[in-house]
XYZ file of C-alpha atoms in Angstrom:
470
model
C 25.468 -35.478 41.322
C 23.380 -32.611 39.457
C 24.131 -32.788 35.588
C 24.563 -29.435 34.087
C 23.435 -28.964 30.425
C 25.430 -25.969 29.121
C 24.094 -26.838 25.145
C 20.936 -25.047 23.777
C 17.582 -26.717 25.022
C 15.924 -29.136 22.301
C 12.897 -27.167 20.869
C 9.720 -28.797 21.723
C 8.074 -31.200 18.986
C 4.614 -31.170 17.726
C 2.024 -34.018 18.531
C 0.984 -36.464 15.772
C -2.352 -35.214 16.629
C -1.370 -31.587 16.502
C 0.513 -32.119 13.313
C -2.986 -33.612 12.266
C -4.955 -30.498 13.251
C -2.638 -28.209 11.597
C -2.887 -29.979 8.339
C -6.419 -29.517 8.593
C -6.282 -26.103 9.290
C -3.962 -25.575 6.704
C -5.887 -27.338 4.053
C -8.790 -24.863 4.920
C -6.920 -21.761 4.885
C -5.138 -23.474 1.299
C -8.709 -23.845 0.149
C -9.863 -20.168 0.568
C -6.770 -18.898 -0.947
C -7.062 -21.321 -4.152
C -10.833 -20.226 -4.346
C -9.907 -16.613 -5.070
C -6.899 -17.269 -6.890
C -8.468 -19.683 -9.188
C -11.389 -16.728 -10.094
C -8.226 -14.246 -10.900
C -7.443 -16.487 -13.775
C -11.133 -17.579 -14.452
C -12.664 -13.823 -14.738
C -12.253 -13.345 -18.385
C -13.756 -16.692 -19.196
C -16.773 -16.154 -16.847
C -16.979 -12.352 -17.927
C -17.327 -13.780 -21.596
C -19.892 -16.068 -21.007
C -22.103 -14.267 -18.451
C -21.689 -11.400 -20.539
C -20.194 -9.053 -17.848
C -18.291 -5.751 -18.822
C -14.574 -5.259 -17.914
C -15.607 -2.577 -15.236
C -18.032 -5.071 -13.593
C -16.211 -8.322 -13.757
C -14.017 -7.496 -10.799
C -17.063 -7.783 -8.374
C -16.873 -11.523 -9.036
C -13.875 -11.553 -6.897
C -14.864 -8.378 -4.703
C -17.875 -9.522 -3.425
C -16.130 -12.733 -1.937
C -13.729 -10.377 -0.446
C -16.357 -7.994 0.813
C -18.257 -10.945 2.338
C -15.147 -12.284 3.646
C -13.856 -9.312 5.421
C -17.414 -7.843 6.422
C -18.233 -10.916 8.624
C -14.448 -11.926 9.777
C -15.071 -9.817 12.921
C -18.203 -11.399 13.897
C -16.731 -14.844 12.919
C -13.679 -14.215 15.325
C -16.033 -13.151 17.904
C -18.229 -16.325 17.428
C -15.509 -18.426 17.750
C -14.527 -16.971 21.070
C -18.051 -17.446 22.457
C -19.378 -20.396 20.595
C -16.241 -22.714 20.399
C -13.602 -22.489 17.679
C -14.387 -26.110 16.448
C -17.750 -25.596 16.064
C -17.916 -22.293 14.170
C -14.885 -23.584 11.734
C -16.565 -26.743 10.848
C -20.021 -25.194 10.304
C -18.009 -22.348 8.092
C -16.423 -24.618 6.101
C -19.901 -26.653 5.292
C -21.742 -23.305 4.157
C -18.610 -22.598 2.163
C -18.912 -25.851 0.320
C -22.369 -25.330 -0.175
C -22.219 -22.135 -1.773
C -19.402 -23.186 -3.899
C -21.277 -25.577 -5.408
C -24.153 -22.881 -5.844
C -21.245 -20.714 -7.845
C -20.398 -23.441 -10.258
C -24.227 -23.879 -11.375
C -25.284 -20.253 -11.821
C -26.435 -19.102 -14.955
C -26.318 -15.310 -14.638
C -23.969 -12.626 -13.236
C -26.257 -11.214 -9.927
C -26.774 -14.994 -8.958
C -22.784 -15.800 -9.095
C -21.982 -12.687 -7.188
C -24.438 -13.201 -4.676
C -23.172 -16.655 -4.540
C -19.654 -15.392 -3.844
C -20.831 -13.060 -1.467
C -22.186 -15.836 0.876
C -18.962 -17.890 0.209
C -17.151 -15.194 1.320
C -19.309 -14.838 4.718
C -19.010 -18.437 5.448
C -14.963 -18.061 4.845
C -15.364 -15.087 7.528
C -16.580 -17.448 10.031
C -14.213 -20.393 9.051
C -10.772 -18.365 8.803
C -10.642 -16.800 12.342
C -11.799 -19.667 14.129
C -9.035 -21.870 12.439
C -6.630 -19.212 13.046
C -7.428 -19.461 16.929
C -7.496 -23.225 16.891
C -3.666 -22.759 15.554
C -2.517 -20.051 18.072
C -4.479 -22.100 20.916
C -3.226 -25.230 20.174
C 0.616 -24.407 19.915
C 2.094 -22.856 23.018
C 3.565 -19.096 22.406
C 7.143 -19.284 21.415
C 9.173 -21.517 18.672
C 6.310 -23.942 18.504
C 3.568 -21.488 17.724
C 5.856 -19.571 15.579
C 7.087 -22.655 13.425
C 3.077 -23.764 13.360
C 2.329 -20.113 12.112
C 5.295 -20.115 9.310
C 3.769 -23.437 8.139
C -0.013 -22.261 8.251
C 1.201 -18.890 6.957
C 2.993 -20.516 4.008
C 0.396 -23.019 3.007
C -2.032 -19.601 2.738
C 0.164 -17.993 0.835
C 0.720 -21.019 -1.335
C -3.102 -21.277 -2.129
C -3.150 -17.439 -3.325
C -0.237 -18.627 -5.836
C -0.805 -22.063 -6.799
C -4.455 -21.407 -7.235
C -3.313 -19.399 -10.316
C -2.036 -22.680 -11.874
C -5.016 -24.632 -10.725
C -7.530 -21.907 -11.924
C -5.656 -22.099 -15.480
C -5.959 -25.936 -15.727
C -9.842 -26.236 -14.654
C -10.459 -23.112 -16.878
C -9.503 -24.983 -19.977
C -12.111 -27.612 -19.140
C -14.791 -25.181 -17.695
C -14.733 -22.335 -15.578
C -17.310 -24.026 -13.636
C -14.870 -26.312 -12.225
C -13.437 -23.514 -10.575
C -15.897 -23.496 -8.107
C -16.307 -27.575 -8.064
C -13.139 -28.452 -7.218
C -13.445 -26.683 -3.693
C -16.424 -28.360 -2.820
C -14.275 -31.676 -3.061
C -11.520 -30.540 -1.160
C -13.641 -28.857 1.437
C -15.950 -32.116 1.892
C -12.699 -33.903 2.468
C -11.523 -31.427 4.695
C -14.938 -31.253 6.605
C -14.711 -35.446 7.433
C -11.259 -34.959 8.523
C -11.790 -31.929 10.986
C -14.840 -33.855 12.591
C -12.309 -36.520 13.437
C -9.286 -34.647 14.401
C -10.243 -30.980 15.824
C -10.871 -31.560 19.843
C -14.115 -30.715 20.889
C -14.773 -27.158 22.455
C -14.156 -26.733 25.936
C -17.871 -25.997 27.710
C -18.476 -22.466 28.091
C -20.500 -20.500 30.296
C -22.989 -19.107 28.438
C -22.938 -15.331 27.403
C -25.283 -12.894 29.093
C -24.112 -9.809 27.226
C -25.818 -10.586 23.700
C -23.997 -10.727 20.328
C -23.611 -7.944 18.216
C -24.958 -9.003 14.985
C -25.608 -4.892 14.372
C -21.978 -4.282 14.235
C -21.359 -6.732 11.612
C -23.988 -5.609 9.613
C -22.884 -1.819 9.935
C -18.995 -2.549 9.354
C -20.081 -4.852 6.479
C -22.213 -2.023 5.024
C -19.360 0.537 5.528
C -17.041 -1.548 3.611
C -19.280 -2.262 0.446
C -20.286 1.259 0.128
C -16.743 2.231 0.486
C -15.705 0.065 -2.748
C -18.965 0.697 -4.542
C -18.383 4.447 -3.885
C -15.155 4.026 -5.342
C -16.146 2.070 -8.377
C -18.779 4.721 -9.185
C -16.280 7.566 -8.713
C -13.808 5.720 -11.505
C -17.005 5.312 -13.785
C -17.549 9.050 -13.771
C -20.757 8.834 -11.403
C -19.937 11.664 -9.075
C -23.347 12.026 -7.568
C -23.763 8.389 -6.621
C -20.238 8.224 -5.451
C -20.617 11.289 -3.101
C -23.888 9.632 -1.806
C -22.284 6.401 -1.241
C -19.201 7.477 0.442
C -21.059 9.587 2.726
C -23.312 6.575 3.521
C -20.012 4.715 3.980
C -18.620 7.152 6.676
C -22.024 7.494 8.476
C -22.197 3.467 8.631
C -18.350 3.664 10.114
C -19.325 6.217 12.643
C -22.451 4.142 13.500
C -20.376 0.953 13.976
C -17.597 2.605 16.160
C -20.362 4.239 18.304
C -22.246 1.215 18.704
C -18.996 -0.853 19.519
C -18.524 1.564 22.472
C -21.972 1.278 23.769
C -22.411 -2.157 23.089
C -22.357 -4.977 26.107
C -20.806 -7.266 24.268
C -18.956 -5.396 21.178
C -18.220 -7.263 18.107
C -14.681 -5.728 18.660
C -12.988 -4.434 21.996
C -11.629 -1.057 20.902
C -9.026 -0.665 22.738
C -7.640 -3.679 21.621
C -6.259 -1.706 18.599
C -3.937 -0.165 21.066
C -2.155 -3.154 22.402
C 0.844 -4.590 20.553
C 1.216 -4.402 16.781
C -2.075 -5.466 15.864
C -3.298 -1.920 14.618
C 0.050 -1.585 12.390
C -0.030 -5.253 11.548
C -3.370 -5.126 10.194
C -2.967 -1.743 8.249
C 0.218 -2.903 6.671
C -1.673 -6.381 5.708
C -4.313 -4.566 4.181
C -2.262 -2.669 1.820
C 0.093 -5.831 1.155
C -3.049 -7.958 0.063
C -4.734 -4.808 -1.708
C -1.251 -4.522 -3.732
C -1.144 -8.390 -4.626
C -4.304 -8.864 -5.428
C -4.449 -5.619 -7.918
C -1.124 -7.057 -9.366
C -2.529 -10.589 -9.847
C -5.501 -9.407 -11.803
C -3.745 -6.501 -13.925
C -1.270 -9.134 -14.934
C -3.891 -11.708 -15.622
C -5.885 -9.189 -17.811
C -2.504 -8.228 -19.586
C -1.659 -11.736 -20.387
C -4.816 -12.924 -21.420
C -6.659 -9.679 -22.933
C -3.825 -7.787 -24.376
C -1.411 -11.018 -25.022
C -3.885 -13.481 -26.171
C -2.434 -16.149 -23.856
C -4.770 -18.882 -22.574
C -5.764 -19.401 -19.120
C -3.458 -22.411 -18.821
C -0.537 -20.349 -19.910
C -1.323 -17.484 -17.576
C -1.589 -20.029 -14.663
C 1.523 -21.658 -15.231
C 3.253 -18.570 -15.468
C 2.291 -17.625 -11.922
C 3.327 -21.100 -10.659
C 6.936 -19.983 -9.675
C 5.490 -17.996 -7.194
C 4.331 -21.270 -5.165
C 8.092 -21.243 -4.137
C 7.089 -19.288 -0.778
C 5.470 -22.723 0.449
C 9.133 -23.792 0.266
C 10.688 -20.741 1.673
C 8.575 -19.949 4.575
C 8.812 -23.370 6.519
C 12.576 -23.529 6.012
C 13.866 -19.854 6.483
C 11.308 -17.786 7.745
C 11.297 -19.199 11.451
C 15.022 -18.722 11.531
C 14.694 -15.266 10.515
C 12.195 -14.330 12.807
C 14.211 -16.076 15.782
C 17.103 -13.797 14.826
C 15.252 -10.462 13.889
C 11.983 -10.507 15.162
C 8.508 -10.854 13.533
C 8.313 -7.076 12.687
C 12.012 -6.819 10.849
C 11.047 -9.858 8.854
C 7.385 -8.740 8.000
C 8.656 -5.516 6.784
C 11.441 -7.066 4.713
C 8.571 -9.011 2.926
C 6.725 -5.824 2.067
C 10.059 -4.565 0.692
C 10.106 -7.465 -1.472
C 6.715 -6.791 -2.789
C 7.154 -3.176 -3.525
C 10.551 -4.051 -5.804
C 8.775 -6.890 -7.526
C 5.534 -4.679 -8.497
C 7.910 -1.729 -9.213
C 9.555 -3.845 -11.848
C 6.318 -4.324 -13.831
C 6.162 -0.515 -14.273
C 8.510 -1.065 -17.121
C 6.068 -3.285 -18.877
C 5.997 -3.904 -22.685
C 4.057 -5.326 -25.361
C 6.085 -8.331 -25.897
C 7.210 -9.300 -22.478
C 7.806 -13.145 -22.049
C 7.896 -15.346 -19.173
C 11.417 -14.390 -18.490
C 11.026 -10.866 -18.321
C 8.255 -11.734 -15.734
C 10.432 -14.023 -13.663
C 12.309 -11.641 -11.241
C 8.975 -9.747 -10.191
C 7.365 -13.422 -9.791
C 10.329 -14.701 -7.844
C 10.591 -11.651 -5.492
C 6.462 -12.062 -4.840
C 7.176 -15.604 -3.489
C 9.854 -13.941 -1.255
C 7.200 -11.462 -0.064
C 4.675 -13.918 0.912
C 7.252 -16.114 2.390
C 8.767 -13.105 4.669
C 5.077 -11.674 5.494
C 2.109 -13.696 5.776
C 3.402 -15.833 8.883
C 5.569 -13.070 10.832
C 2.444 -10.570 10.368
C -0.241 -12.851 11.737
C 2.320 -13.728 14.843
C 3.108 -10.033 15.125
C -0.892 -9.347 15.363
C -1.383 -11.544 18.399
C 1.642 -10.789 20.429
C 1.231 -9.777 23.815
C -2.520 -10.403 23.619
C -4.748 -12.362 25.880
C -5.338 -16.041 24.351
C -9.132 -15.467 24.821
C -8.974 -12.678 22.511
C -6.989 -14.308 19.642
C -9.911 -15.050 17.514
C -10.974 -11.494 17.536
C -7.306 -10.678 16.358
C -7.500 -12.795 13.952
C -10.976 -11.485 12.545
C -9.390 -7.850 12.509
C -5.850 -9.194 10.697
C -8.130 -11.204 8.017
C -10.675 -8.529 7.799
C -7.976 -6.293 6.752
C -6.541 -8.544 4.135
C -10.085 -9.147 2.479
C -11.162 -5.475 2.463
C -7.447 -4.466 1.199
C -8.109 -7.274 -1.641
C -11.278 -5.508 -2.536
C -9.997 -1.888 -2.528
C -7.221 -3.198 -4.269
C -9.067 -4.901 -7.223
C -11.283 -1.809 -7.253
C -8.644 0.619 -7.566
C -6.787 -1.312 -10.178
C -9.597 -1.777 -12.227
C -10.534 2.089 -12.024
C -7.387 3.164 -13.084
C -7.021 0.465 -15.572
C -10.405 1.389 -17.452
C -10.281 4.838 -16.449
C -14.351 4.888 -16.617
C -14.059 3.413 -20.170
C -14.896 -0.505 -20.633
C -13.223 -0.574 -23.963
C -10.006 -2.606 -24.158
C -7.131 -1.328 -22.272
C -4.001 -0.138 -23.656
C -0.420 -1.009 -22.703
C -0.349 2.446 -21.242
C -3.346 1.932 -19.433
C -1.548 -1.336 -17.772
C 1.526 0.512 -16.698
C -0.552 3.409 -15.226
C -2.715 0.607 -13.176
C 0.562 -0.937 -11.997
C 1.380 2.031 -10.100
C -1.545 1.313 -7.524
C -0.211 -1.907 -6.353
C 3.591 -0.522 -6.061
C 2.285 2.441 -4.275
C 0.443 0.224 -1.896
C 3.351 -1.998 -1.050
C 5.792 1.136 -0.750
C 3.478 2.287 1.981
C 3.045 -0.860 3.900
C 6.991 -0.804 4.014
C 6.647 2.990 5.688
C 3.955 1.507 7.922
C 6.290 -1.760 8.907
C 9.433 0.138 9.356
C 7.589 2.504 11.917
C 6.135 -0.352 13.594
C 9.479 -2.064 13.694
C 11.250 0.855 15.067
C 8.422 1.499 17.953
C 8.684 -2.577 18.635
C 12.572 -2.190 19.100
C 12.035 0.957 21.506
C 9.254 -0.742 23.571
C 11.870 -4.145 23.899
C 14.514 -1.468 25.029
C 12.457 -0.035 27.602
C 11.078 -3.364 29.546
C 15.090 -4.453 29.480
């Protein structure tokens, strides 16, 4: 007799080795997150020690974000061509080496250079790790769960890194760089043991598009530098630089169309939700990093709080590490990735809007609603956004898709930091006033609101597409 099961099928479970691999990859993403977040708290101390002005201190973070975002596409392509395990481990090793160099830097230019190189290493490491996750876990509930955990840990790195940065900066800001060396070395050893060897691949005869990586990186660097120059009142320099950025971007697009082995197959942007997810992600991360830097400067420079007090203030945002694994997969199963990530954008917009009424005597309690909403925003956004970006794409292009998404994240971070700094200082490096902070906080609020709009349109298009298929 055949037994008919009428109840729901049990969800597949992760194997022990898969759990181990996921932990290593989550650890690497957490490392990347805390690395840049710790610097947000440490920037005032670093700027004071190395004699950097308020208007130029953001380059400590922006250099990393530009190197990261600029070489992310090349990193994703490298992972697809040369093997994900190999690219991930080499990227992690270089990341560790230049983090150590940053801790030893005794001048601003050396530190910024080390940060750029560290970002380049992360640009290879992160898309390789992302594609290992998506290729290790089959599409469906198992992959959604893995990406929810992966995204939660990555987001947790951004939030908990503020606390770690505050603790370490009280000892010395150099430990903000040395601590990732220790964690990265441990992850490197574990990764070599747990991540399976790459499947042998046929050698590519089409070449390798390094020129594409150089032109797109140059375009991003020129864009940020042009915006900073404009904010500082150097109109002629800004015009020349922004024109150069446009030329480099056009050159990148034309080169990709003609290259036998393009860094990005441009047609991929027309598939699924990759373009809309990446654009909204750019705005979301730009809003978050701008907000994080502004609140850090407000607490330390205007209010006189210590780095430790500032870091502990942001600790509550780490609640996303609990919220995302517990609730996000359930919400995705019920409403879909697009709806959940758009709700996250809305939570972020509400959070940043609350800070527009900032006062000179705000306490932790006054900031708490904003910080809790940011935690909710990350819990709802990070995993669903990355899952939506690869939805409908062939597995062989997940590395490139991950590169596009994380390029958008990092370029957004650099733009958000630059825009917030420009509006805050207004071309004058003198101490900012409360009114300056309120005005600058309009930047993350507007960016998050625009992300809501893009997410809503993408959600509606996704619903129409599903309805047509059915």
